[in-house]
Amino acid sequence: MRVPMIAGNWKMNTTVSEAVELVTKMRHELDGIDNVDKVICPPFVSLAAVGELIKGSSIKLGAQNIYFEEKGAYTGEISPLMLAELCEFVIIGHSERRQYFNETGEIINKKIRAALKVGLKPILCIGERLEENEAGKTEEVVTEQLRSSLAGIDYSSGLIIAYEPIWAIGTGKAATGEQANETIGLIRHNIAKLYGNRIAQDVRILYGGSVTAANATEFISQPEIDGGLVGGASLKADQFLSIVRQTSEIRR
Ligand code: PGA
């Protein structure tokens, strides 16, 4: 049985004091929900403060990005070694990184390797653009993204995949549960081709893109979907808590 996961991607939102306030509002209740992995991914500058607040709880911490070199003259970048001291997970290959910061499959592959090397668990994001979806190319696109991101990388049990159709991110236009379930099934099939069926059955694959408290059940109740990567709704304590609670109830 795959343990469901709900991860909150705060993106470039919250100052350190706002991050502290948001976590303080939800940590007690989140901690009490035991059959779901709860991950919070605040901006880099808040990792330490949030880490202190959730110390000793069941809430886990993730970063939103990483650089692939361990140290050196890379002004402004954050290395795997720095993150490994602060958190357990790291989002890699988010479509906003691909789109605004020109991250290619090759860069994402290096980042995954760098994360795994220091024991960080990557949440690898893949997903198609609207034109690709409309042209019926979803399977082709996600298959290629998966292949290039994981090329030459041995399976690690820390790996998590998030299927995030780009047209559903931050748009309020979520995929349907069936659509997401179907594509996630295809992704699992491709993982089986890469790593074998047993591993494919173990890998957690999340859905992301306009997940809210109002539609979470539609996704979580699908057999292939192991949880959600939640953007906008993770910035509201009551919404995020409700999504985690719904997940807990469905999977109990
Ligand atoms: P959203 O973002 O929930 O605001 O659509 C999801 C994501 O980008 O991870």
PDB file of C-alpha atoms and ligand atoms in Angstrom:
ATOM      1  CA  MET A   1       0.000   0.000   0.000  1.00  0.00           C
ATOM      2  CA  ARG A   2       1.366   3.393  -1.017  1.00  0.00           C
ATOM      3  CA  VAL A   3       1.077   5.984   1.748  1.00  0.00           C
ATOM      4  CA  PRO A   4      -0.736   9.021   0.326  1.00  0.00           C
ATOM      5  CA  MET A   5       1.083  12.343   0.314  1.00  0.00           C
ATOM      6  CA  ILE A   6      -0.157  15.912   0.257  1.00  0.00           C
ATOM      7  CA  ALA A   7       2.599  18.433  -0.439  1.00  0.00           C
ATOM      8  CA  GLY A   8       2.090  22.186  -0.261  1.00  0.00           C
ATOM      9  CA  ASN A   9       4.133  24.181  -2.768  1.00  0.00           C
ATOM     10  CA  TRP A  10       4.089  27.724  -1.481  1.00  0.00           C
ATOM     11  CA  LYS A  11       6.010  29.019  -4.500  1.00  0.00           C
ATOM     12  CA  MET A  12       7.344  32.581  -4.083  1.00  0.00           C
ATOM     13  CA  ASN A  13       4.859  33.494  -1.366  1.00  0.00           C
ATOM     14  CA  THR A  14       5.200  34.358   2.337  1.00  0.00           C
ATOM     15  CA  THR A  15       7.879  36.298   4.166  1.00  0.00           C
ATOM     16  CA  VAL A  16       9.567  34.451   7.028  1.00  0.00           C
ATOM     17  CA  SER A  17       7.091  35.879   9.542  1.00  0.00           C
ATOM     18  CA  GLU A  18       4.123  35.001   7.334  1.00  0.00           C
ATOM     19  CA  ALA A  19       5.488  31.469   6.907  1.00  0.00           C
ATOM     20  CA  VAL A  20       5.787  31.093  10.672  1.00  0.00           C
ATOM     21  CA  GLU A  21       2.226  32.356  11.114  1.00  0.00           C
ATOM     22  CA  LEU A  22       0.825  29.964   8.500  1.00  0.00           C
ATOM     23  CA  VAL A  23       2.571  26.893   9.920  1.00  0.00           C
ATOM     24  CA  THR A  24       1.604  27.841  13.463  1.00  0.00           C
ATOM     25  CA  LYS A  25      -2.059  27.889  12.390  1.00  0.00           C
ATOM     26  CA  MET A  26      -2.040  24.345  11.055  1.00  0.00           C
ATOM     27  CA  ARG A  27       0.785  22.371  12.636  1.00  0.00           C
ATOM     28  CA  HIS A  28      -1.156  20.940  15.569  1.00  0.00           C
ATOM     29  CA  GLU A  29      -4.013  19.586  13.468  1.00  0.00           C
ATOM     30  CA  LEU A  30      -1.771  18.429  10.646  1.00  0.00           C
ATOM     31  CA  ASP A  31       0.409  16.561  13.100  1.00  0.00           C
ATOM     32  CA  GLY A  32      -2.647  14.687  14.366  1.00  0.00           C
ATOM     33  CA  ILE A  33      -3.440  13.150  10.955  1.00  0.00           C
ATOM     34  CA  ASP A  34      -1.421   9.967  10.837  1.00  0.00           C
ATOM     35  CA  ASN A  35      -2.094   8.040   7.637  1.00  0.00           C
ATOM     36  CA  VAL A  36      -0.996  10.757   5.186  1.00  0.00           C
ATOM     37  CA  ASP A  37       2.494  12.151   4.538  1.00  0.00           C
ATOM     38  CA  LYS A  38       2.207  15.911   4.956  1.00  0.00           C
ATOM     39  CA  VAL A  39       4.938  17.968   3.313  1.00  0.00           C
ATOM     40  CA  ILE A  40       5.348  21.728   3.385  1.00  0.00           C
ATOM     41  CA  CYS A  41       7.576  23.419   0.792  1.00  0.00           C
ATOM     42  CA  PRO A  42       8.111  27.059   1.801  1.00  0.00           C
ATOM     43  CA  PRO A  43      10.623  29.389   0.127  1.00  0.00           C
ATOM     44  CA  PHE A  44      14.314  28.687   0.891  1.00  0.00           C
ATOM     45  CA  VAL A  45      14.585  31.586   3.330  1.00  0.00           C
ATOM     46  CA  SER A  46      11.873  30.120   5.566  1.00  0.00           C
ATOM     47  CA  LEU A  47      13.090  26.512   5.654  1.00  0.00           C
ATOM     48  CA  ALA A  48      15.034  26.910   8.887  1.00  0.00           C
ATOM     49  CA  ALA A  49      12.263  28.741  10.751  1.00  0.00           C
ATOM     50  CA  VAL A  50       9.549  26.342   9.581  1.00  0.00           C
ATOM     51  CA  GLY A  51      11.841  23.400  10.366  1.00  0.00           C
ATOM     52  CA  GLU A  52      12.127  24.592  13.972  1.00  0.00           C
ATOM     53  CA  LEU A  53       8.351  24.906  14.287  1.00  0.00           C
ATOM     54  CA  ILE A  54       7.620  21.385  13.054  1.00  0.00           C
ATOM     55  CA  LYS A  55      10.506  19.682  14.823  1.00  0.00           C
ATOM     56  CA  GLY A  56       9.304  16.518  16.564  1.00  0.00           C
ATOM     57  CA  SER A  57       6.031  16.497  14.604  1.00  0.00           C
ATOM     58  CA  SER A  58       4.986  14.226  11.735  1.00  0.00           C
ATOM     59  CA  ILE A  59       5.030  17.154   9.279  1.00  0.00           C
ATOM     60  CA  LYS A  60       7.848  17.001   6.741  1.00  0.00           C
ATOM     61  CA  LEU A  61       9.723  19.744   4.983  1.00  0.00           C
ATOM     62  CA  GLY A  62      10.678  20.223   1.354  1.00  0.00           C
ATOM     63  CA  ALA A  63      12.450  22.816  -0.789  1.00  0.00           C
ATOM     64  CA  GLN A  64      11.164  24.066  -4.140  1.00  0.00           C
ATOM     65  CA  ASN A  65      14.373  23.878  -6.124  1.00  0.00           C
ATOM     66  CA  ILE A  66      18.040  22.887  -5.888  1.00  0.00           C
ATOM     67  CA  TYR A  67      21.262  23.457  -7.782  1.00  0.00           C
ATOM     68  CA  PHE A  68      23.197  20.443  -9.002  1.00  0.00           C
ATOM     69  CA  GLU A  69      26.699  21.401  -7.840  1.00  0.00           C
ATOM     70  CA  GLU A  70      27.649  20.744  -4.221  1.00  0.00           C
ATOM     71  CA  LYS A  71      29.502  24.020  -3.648  1.00  0.00           C
ATOM     72  CA  GLY A  72      31.543  26.693  -5.339  1.00  0.00           C
ATOM     73  CA  ALA A  73      31.295  29.945  -7.257  1.00  0.00           C
ATOM     74  CA  TYR A  74      27.613  29.834  -8.216  1.00  0.00           C
ATOM     75  CA  THR A  75      26.361  33.103  -6.792  1.00  0.00           C
ATOM     76  CA  GLY A  76      22.814  32.911  -5.526  1.00  0.00           C
ATOM     77  CA  GLU A  77      22.349  29.159  -5.878  1.00  0.00           C
ATOM     78  CA  ILE A  78      21.454  26.676  -3.119  1.00  0.00           C
ATOM     79  CA  SER A  79      23.271  23.352  -3.022  1.00  0.00           C
ATOM     80  CA  PRO A  80      22.118  19.823  -2.213  1.00  0.00           C
ATOM     81  CA  LEU A  81      24.383  19.718   0.842  1.00  0.00           C
ATOM     82  CA  MET A  82      22.824  22.891   2.243  1.00  0.00           C
ATOM     83  CA  LEU A  83      19.321  21.505   1.764  1.00  0.00           C
ATOM     84  CA  ALA A  84      20.117  18.070   3.151  1.00  0.00           C
ATOM     85  CA  GLU A  85      20.680  19.676   6.570  1.00  0.00           C
ATOM     86  CA  LEU A  86      17.327  21.426   6.456  1.00  0.00           C
ATOM     87  CA  CYS A  87      14.758  19.252   4.733  1.00  0.00           C
ATOM     88  CA  GLU A  88      13.820  15.814   3.419  1.00  0.00           C
ATOM     89  CA  PHE A  89      12.181  16.557   0.045  1.00  0.00           C
ATOM     90  CA  VAL A  90      12.863  18.804  -2.919  1.00  0.00           C
ATOM     91  CA  ILE A  91      10.588  19.706  -5.823  1.00  0.00           C
ATOM     92  CA  ILE A  92      12.494  19.326  -9.096  1.00  0.00           C
ATOM     93  CA  GLY A  93      11.464  20.255 -12.623  1.00  0.00           C
ATOM     94  CA  HIS A  94       8.382  22.273 -11.756  1.00  0.00           C
ATOM     95  CA  SER A  95       6.848  23.643 -14.958  1.00  0.00           C
ATOM     96  CA  GLU A  96       7.463  27.207 -13.730  1.00  0.00           C
ATOM     97  CA  ARG A  97      11.185  26.364 -13.506  1.00  0.00           C
ATOM     98  CA  ARG A  98      11.082  24.846 -16.996  1.00  0.00           C
ATOM     99  CA  GLN A  99       9.160  27.816 -18.404  1.00  0.00           C
ATOM    100  CA  TYR A 100      10.692  30.871 -16.688  1.00  0.00           C
ATOM    101  CA  PHE A 101      14.189  29.598 -15.897  1.00  0.00           C
ATOM    102  CA  ASN A 102      14.802  27.478 -18.980  1.00  0.00           C
ATOM    103  CA  GLU A 103      15.324  24.213 -17.149  1.00  0.00           C
ATOM    104  CA  THR A 104      15.788  21.408 -19.645  1.00  0.00           C
ATOM    105  CA  GLY A 105      15.507  17.654 -19.232  1.00  0.00           C
ATOM    106  CA  GLU A 106      19.291  17.518 -18.926  1.00  0.00           C
ATOM    107  CA  ILE A 107      19.388  20.055 -16.086  1.00  0.00           C
ATOM    108  CA  ILE A 108      16.528  18.304 -14.302  1.00  0.00           C
ATOM    109  CA  ASN A 109      18.363  14.990 -14.647  1.00  0.00           C
ATOM    110  CA  LYS A 110      21.452  16.530 -13.001  1.00  0.00           C
ATOM    111  CA  LYS A 111      19.339  17.967 -10.202  1.00  0.00           C
ATOM    112  CA  ILE A 112      17.704  14.594  -9.489  1.00  0.00           C
ATOM    113  CA  ARG A 113      21.125  12.923  -9.339  1.00  0.00           C
ATOM    114  CA  ALA A 114      22.445  15.659  -7.044  1.00  0.00           C
ATOM    115  CA  ALA A 115      19.451  15.375  -4.707  1.00  0.00           C
ATOM    116  CA  LEU A 116      19.590  11.577  -4.468  1.00  0.00           C
ATOM    117  CA  LYS A 117      23.338  11.667  -3.826  1.00  0.00           C
ATOM    118  CA  VAL A 118      22.807  13.529  -0.546  1.00  0.00           C
ATOM    119  CA  GLY A 119      19.685  11.584   0.433  1.00  0.00           C
ATOM    120  CA  LEU A 120      17.111  14.212  -0.520  1.00  0.00           C
ATOM    121  CA  LYS A 121      13.855  12.820  -1.908  1.00  0.00           C
ATOM    122  CA  PRO A 122      12.952  14.432  -5.228  1.00  0.00           C
ATOM    123  CA  ILE A 123       9.376  15.289  -6.153  1.00  0.00           C
ATOM    124  CA  LEU A 124       9.804  15.243  -9.927  1.00  0.00           C
ATOM    125  CA  CYS A 125       7.186  17.297 -11.775  1.00  0.00           C
ATOM    126  CA  ILE A 126       6.093  16.452 -15.296  1.00  0.00           C
ATOM    127  CA  GLY A 127       3.138  17.581 -17.383  1.00  0.00           C
ATOM    128  CA  GLU A 128       2.017  18.760 -20.787  1.00  0.00           C
ATOM    129  CA  ARG A 129       1.129  22.220 -22.099  1.00  0.00           C
ATOM    130  CA  LEU A 130      -2.394  23.081 -23.278  1.00  0.00           C
ATOM    131  CA  GLU A 131      -1.483  22.835 -27.002  1.00  0.00           C
ATOM    132  CA  GLU A 132       0.098  19.461 -26.422  1.00  0.00           C
ATOM    133  CA  ASN A 133      -2.940  18.268 -24.537  1.00  0.00           C
ATOM    134  CA  GLU A 134      -5.281  19.464 -27.280  1.00  0.00           C
ATOM    135  CA  ALA A 135      -3.122  17.823 -29.947  1.00  0.00           C
ATOM    136  CA  GLY A 136      -3.429  14.481 -28.129  1.00  0.00           C
ATOM    137  CA  LYS A 137       0.271  14.485 -27.232  1.00  0.00           C
ATOM    138  CA  THR A 138      -0.008  14.122 -23.473  1.00  0.00           C
ATOM    139  CA  GLU A 139       1.338  10.582 -23.368  1.00  0.00           C
ATOM    140  CA  GLU A 140       4.239  11.386 -25.687  1.00  0.00           C
ATOM    141  CA  VAL A 141       5.221  14.485 -23.689  1.00  0.00           C
ATOM    142  CA  VAL A 142       5.096  12.966 -20.213  1.00  0.00           C
ATOM    143  CA  THR A 143       6.880   9.834 -21.424  1.00  0.00           C
ATOM    144  CA  GLU A 144       9.724  11.915 -22.846  1.00  0.00           C
ATOM    145  CA  GLN A 145       9.928  14.103 -19.714  1.00  0.00           C
ATOM    146  CA  LEU A 146      10.111  11.010 -17.540  1.00  0.00           C
ATOM    147  CA  ARG A 147      12.752   9.421 -19.759  1.00  0.00           C
ATOM    148  CA  SER A 148      15.023  12.486 -19.893  1.00  0.00           C
ATOM    149  CA  SER A 149      14.636  13.305 -16.185  1.00  0.00           C
ATOM    150  CA  LEU A 150      15.511   9.798 -15.061  1.00  0.00           C
ATOM    151  CA  ALA A 151      17.972   8.734 -17.800  1.00  0.00           C
ATOM    152  CA  GLY A 152      20.787   6.653 -16.336  1.00  0.00           C
ATOM    153  CA  ILE A 153      19.498   7.028 -12.770  1.00  0.00           C
ATOM    154  CA  ASP A 154      19.023   3.916 -10.646  1.00  0.00           C
ATOM    155  CA  TYR A 155      15.704   3.748  -8.858  1.00  0.00           C
ATOM    156  CA  SER A 156      15.670   5.176  -5.350  1.00  0.00           C
ATOM    157  CA  SER A 157      12.799   4.579  -2.985  1.00  0.00           C
ATOM    158  CA  GLY A 158      12.793   8.306  -2.245  1.00  0.00           C
ATOM    159  CA  LEU A 159      11.546   9.227  -5.704  1.00  0.00           C
ATOM    160  CA  ILE A 160       8.104  10.798  -5.996  1.00  0.00           C
ATOM    161  CA  ILE A 161       6.474  11.926  -9.232  1.00  0.00           C
ATOM    162  CA  ALA A 162       3.949  14.730  -9.583  1.00  0.00           C
ATOM    163  CA  TYR A 163       1.835  14.863 -12.730  1.00  0.00           C
ATOM    164  CA  GLU A 164       0.944  18.505 -13.255  1.00  0.00           C
ATOM    165  CA  PRO A 165      -0.725  19.402 -16.538  1.00  0.00           C
ATOM    166  CA  ILE A 166       0.537  22.945 -17.149  1.00  0.00           C
ATOM    167  CA  TRP A 167      -2.881  24.180 -18.257  1.00  0.00           C
ATOM    168  CA  ALA A 168      -4.244  23.263 -14.822  1.00  0.00           C
ATOM    169  CA  ILE A 169      -1.611  25.038 -12.700  1.00  0.00           C
ATOM    170  CA  GLY A 170      -2.823  28.205 -11.021  1.00  0.00           C
ATOM    171  CA  THR A 171      -5.639  28.523 -13.558  1.00  0.00           C
ATOM    172  CA  GLY A 172      -8.522  27.194 -11.511  1.00  0.00           C
ATOM    173  CA  LYS A 173      -9.089  24.745 -14.395  1.00  0.00           C
ATOM    174  CA  ALA A 174      -8.191  21.377 -12.864  1.00  0.00           C
ATOM    175  CA  ALA A 175      -8.118  18.159 -14.874  1.00  0.00           C
ATOM    176  CA  THR A 176     -10.929  15.750 -14.082  1.00  0.00           C
ATOM    177  CA  GLY A 177     -10.218  12.895 -11.708  1.00  0.00           C
ATOM    178  CA  GLU A 178     -10.561  10.414 -14.600  1.00  0.00           C
ATOM    179  CA  GLN A 179      -8.180  12.344 -16.867  1.00  0.00           C
ATOM    180  CA  ALA A 180      -5.551  12.608 -14.161  1.00  0.00           C
ATOM    181  CA  ASN A 181      -6.009   8.959 -13.212  1.00  0.00           C
ATOM    182  CA  GLU A 182      -5.555   7.851 -16.810  1.00  0.00           C
ATOM    183  CA  THR A 183      -2.345   9.836 -17.352  1.00  0.00           C
ATOM    184  CA  ILE A 184      -0.938   8.768 -14.009  1.00  0.00           C
ATOM    185  CA  GLY A 185      -1.657   5.173 -14.999  1.00  0.00           C
ATOM    186  CA  LEU A 186       0.391   5.767 -18.171  1.00  0.00           C
ATOM    187  CA  ILE A 187       3.218   7.266 -16.121  1.00  0.00           C
ATOM    188  CA  ARG A 188       3.187   4.206 -13.861  1.00  0.00           C
ATOM    189  CA  HIS A 189       3.299   1.993 -16.921  1.00  0.00           C
ATOM    190  CA  ASN A 190       6.396   3.888 -18.092  1.00  0.00           C
ATOM    191  CA  ILE A 191       8.027   3.543 -14.697  1.00  0.00           C
ATOM    192  CA  ALA A 192       7.440  -0.190 -15.002  1.00  0.00           C
ATOM    193  CA  LYS A 193       9.258  -0.136 -18.341  1.00  0.00           C
ATOM    194  CA  LEU A 194      12.180   1.735 -16.749  1.00  0.00           C
ATOM    195  CA  TYR A 195      12.425  -0.033 -13.410  1.00  0.00           C
ATOM    196  CA  GLY A 196      10.119  -3.040 -13.461  1.00  0.00           C
ATOM    197  CA  ASN A 197       6.596  -3.634 -12.243  1.00  0.00           C
ATOM    198  CA  ARG A 198       7.304  -4.053  -8.539  1.00  0.00           C
ATOM    199  CA  ILE A 199       8.924  -0.628  -8.334  1.00  0.00           C
ATOM    200  CA  ALA A 200       6.160   0.934 -10.438  1.00  0.00           C
ATOM    201  CA  GLN A 201       3.646  -0.302  -7.873  1.00  0.00           C
ATOM    202  CA  ASP A 202       5.671   1.324  -5.073  1.00  0.00           C
ATOM    203  CA  VAL A 203       6.284   4.768  -6.581  1.00  0.00           C
ATOM    204  CA  ARG A 204       3.956   7.469  -5.388  1.00  0.00           C
ATOM    205  CA  ILE A 205       2.521   9.620  -8.155  1.00  0.00           C
ATOM    206  CA  LEU A 206       0.712  12.800  -7.141  1.00  0.00           C
ATOM    207  CA  TYR A 207      -1.646  15.009  -9.124  1.00  0.00           C
ATOM    208  CA  GLY A 208      -1.115  18.770  -9.135  1.00  0.00           C
ATOM    209  CA  GLY A 209      -2.947  21.673 -10.740  1.00  0.00           C
ATOM    210  CA  SER A 210      -5.724  23.701  -9.107  1.00  0.00           C
ATOM    211  CA  VAL A 211      -6.350  21.159  -6.334  1.00  0.00           C
ATOM    212  CA  THR A 212      -8.629  22.714  -3.706  1.00  0.00           C
ATOM    213  CA  ALA A 213     -10.669  21.578  -0.728  1.00  0.00           C
ATOM    214  CA  ALA A 214     -13.652  21.462  -3.099  1.00  0.00           C
ATOM    215  CA  ASN A 215     -12.180  19.024  -5.638  1.00  0.00           C
ATOM    216  CA  ALA A 216      -9.569  17.074  -3.623  1.00  0.00           C
ATOM    217  CA  THR A 217     -11.802  14.036  -3.082  1.00  0.00           C
ATOM    218  CA  GLU A 218     -12.316  13.673  -6.839  1.00  0.00           C
ATOM    219  CA  PHE A 219      -8.576  13.139  -7.281  1.00  0.00           C
ATOM    220  CA  ILE A 220      -7.674  11.258  -4.141  1.00  0.00           C
ATOM    221  CA  SER A 221     -10.424   8.696  -4.652  1.00  0.00           C
ATOM    222  CA  GLN A 222      -8.856   7.591  -7.967  1.00  0.00           C
ATOM    223  CA  PRO A 223      -6.875   4.352  -7.694  1.00  0.00           C
ATOM    224  CA  GLU A 224      -3.695   5.570  -9.457  1.00  0.00           C
ATOM    225  CA  ILE A 225      -3.472   8.942  -7.679  1.00  0.00           C
ATOM    226  CA  ASP A 226      -1.424   8.852  -4.486  1.00  0.00           C
ATOM    227  CA  GLY A 227      -1.989  12.409  -3.325  1.00  0.00           C
ATOM    228  CA  GLY A 228      -1.585  16.003  -4.416  1.00  0.00           C
ATOM    229  CA  LEU A 229       0.953  18.735  -4.994  1.00  0.00           C
ATOM    230  CA  VAL A 230      -1.022  21.773  -3.955  1.00  0.00           C
ATOM    231  CA  GLY A 231      -0.077  25.354  -4.825  1.00  0.00           C
ATOM    232  CA  GLY A 232      -2.554  28.166  -4.158  1.00  0.00           C
ATOM    233  CA  ALA A 233      -4.728  26.202  -1.715  1.00  0.00           C
ATOM    234  CA  SER A 234      -1.688  25.341   0.437  1.00  0.00           C
ATOM    235  CA  LEU A 235      -1.381  29.006   1.412  1.00  0.00           C
ATOM    236  CA  LYS A 236      -4.669  28.846   3.309  1.00  0.00           C
ATOM    237  CA  ALA A 237      -4.453  26.791   6.481  1.00  0.00           C
ATOM    238  CA  ASP A 238      -8.122  25.726   6.430  1.00  0.00           C
ATOM    239  CA  GLN A 239      -7.952  24.636   2.761  1.00  0.00           C
ATOM    240  CA  PHE A 240      -4.733  22.676   3.178  1.00  0.00           C
ATOM    241  CA  LEU A 241      -5.995  21.000   6.343  1.00  0.00           C
ATOM    242  CA  SER A 242      -9.234  20.073   4.633  1.00  0.00           C
ATOM    243  CA  ILE A 243      -7.363  18.482   1.697  1.00  0.00           C
ATOM    244  CA  VAL A 244      -5.206  16.444   4.097  1.00  0.00           C
ATOM    245  CA  ARG A 245      -8.252  15.434   6.154  1.00  0.00           C
ATOM    246  CA  GLN A 246     -10.195  14.316   3.080  1.00  0.00           C
ATOM    247  CA  THR A 247      -7.195  12.258   1.961  1.00  0.00           C
ATOM    248  CA  SER A 248      -6.953  10.663   5.383  1.00  0.00           C
ATOM    249  CA  GLU A 249     -10.641   9.729   5.390  1.00  0.00           C
ATOM    250  CA  ILE A 250     -10.634   8.277   1.871  1.00  0.00           C
ATOM    251  CA  ARG A 251      -7.556   6.164   2.532  1.00  0.00           C
ATOM    252  CA  ARG A 252      -8.457   4.944   6.007  1.00  0.00           C
TER     253      ARG A 252
HETATM  254  P1  PGA B   1      -1.854  25.280  -8.061  1.00  0.00           P
HETATM  255  O1  PGA B   1      -0.293  24.922  -8.234  1.00  0.00           O
HETATM  256  O2  PGA B   1      -2.401  24.311  -7.055  1.00  0.00           O
HETATM  257  O3  PGA B   1      -1.869  26.701  -7.580  1.00  0.00           O
HETATM  258  O4  PGA B   1      -2.478  25.103  -9.405  1.00  0.00           O
HETATM  259  C1  PGA B   1       0.160  23.606  -8.226  1.00  0.00           C
HETATM  260  C2  PGA B   1       1.637  23.566  -8.486  1.00  0.00           C
HETATM  261  O5  PGA B   1       2.129  24.366  -9.281  1.00  0.00           O
HETATM  262  O6  PGA B   1       2.373  22.744  -7.896  1.00  0.00           O
END
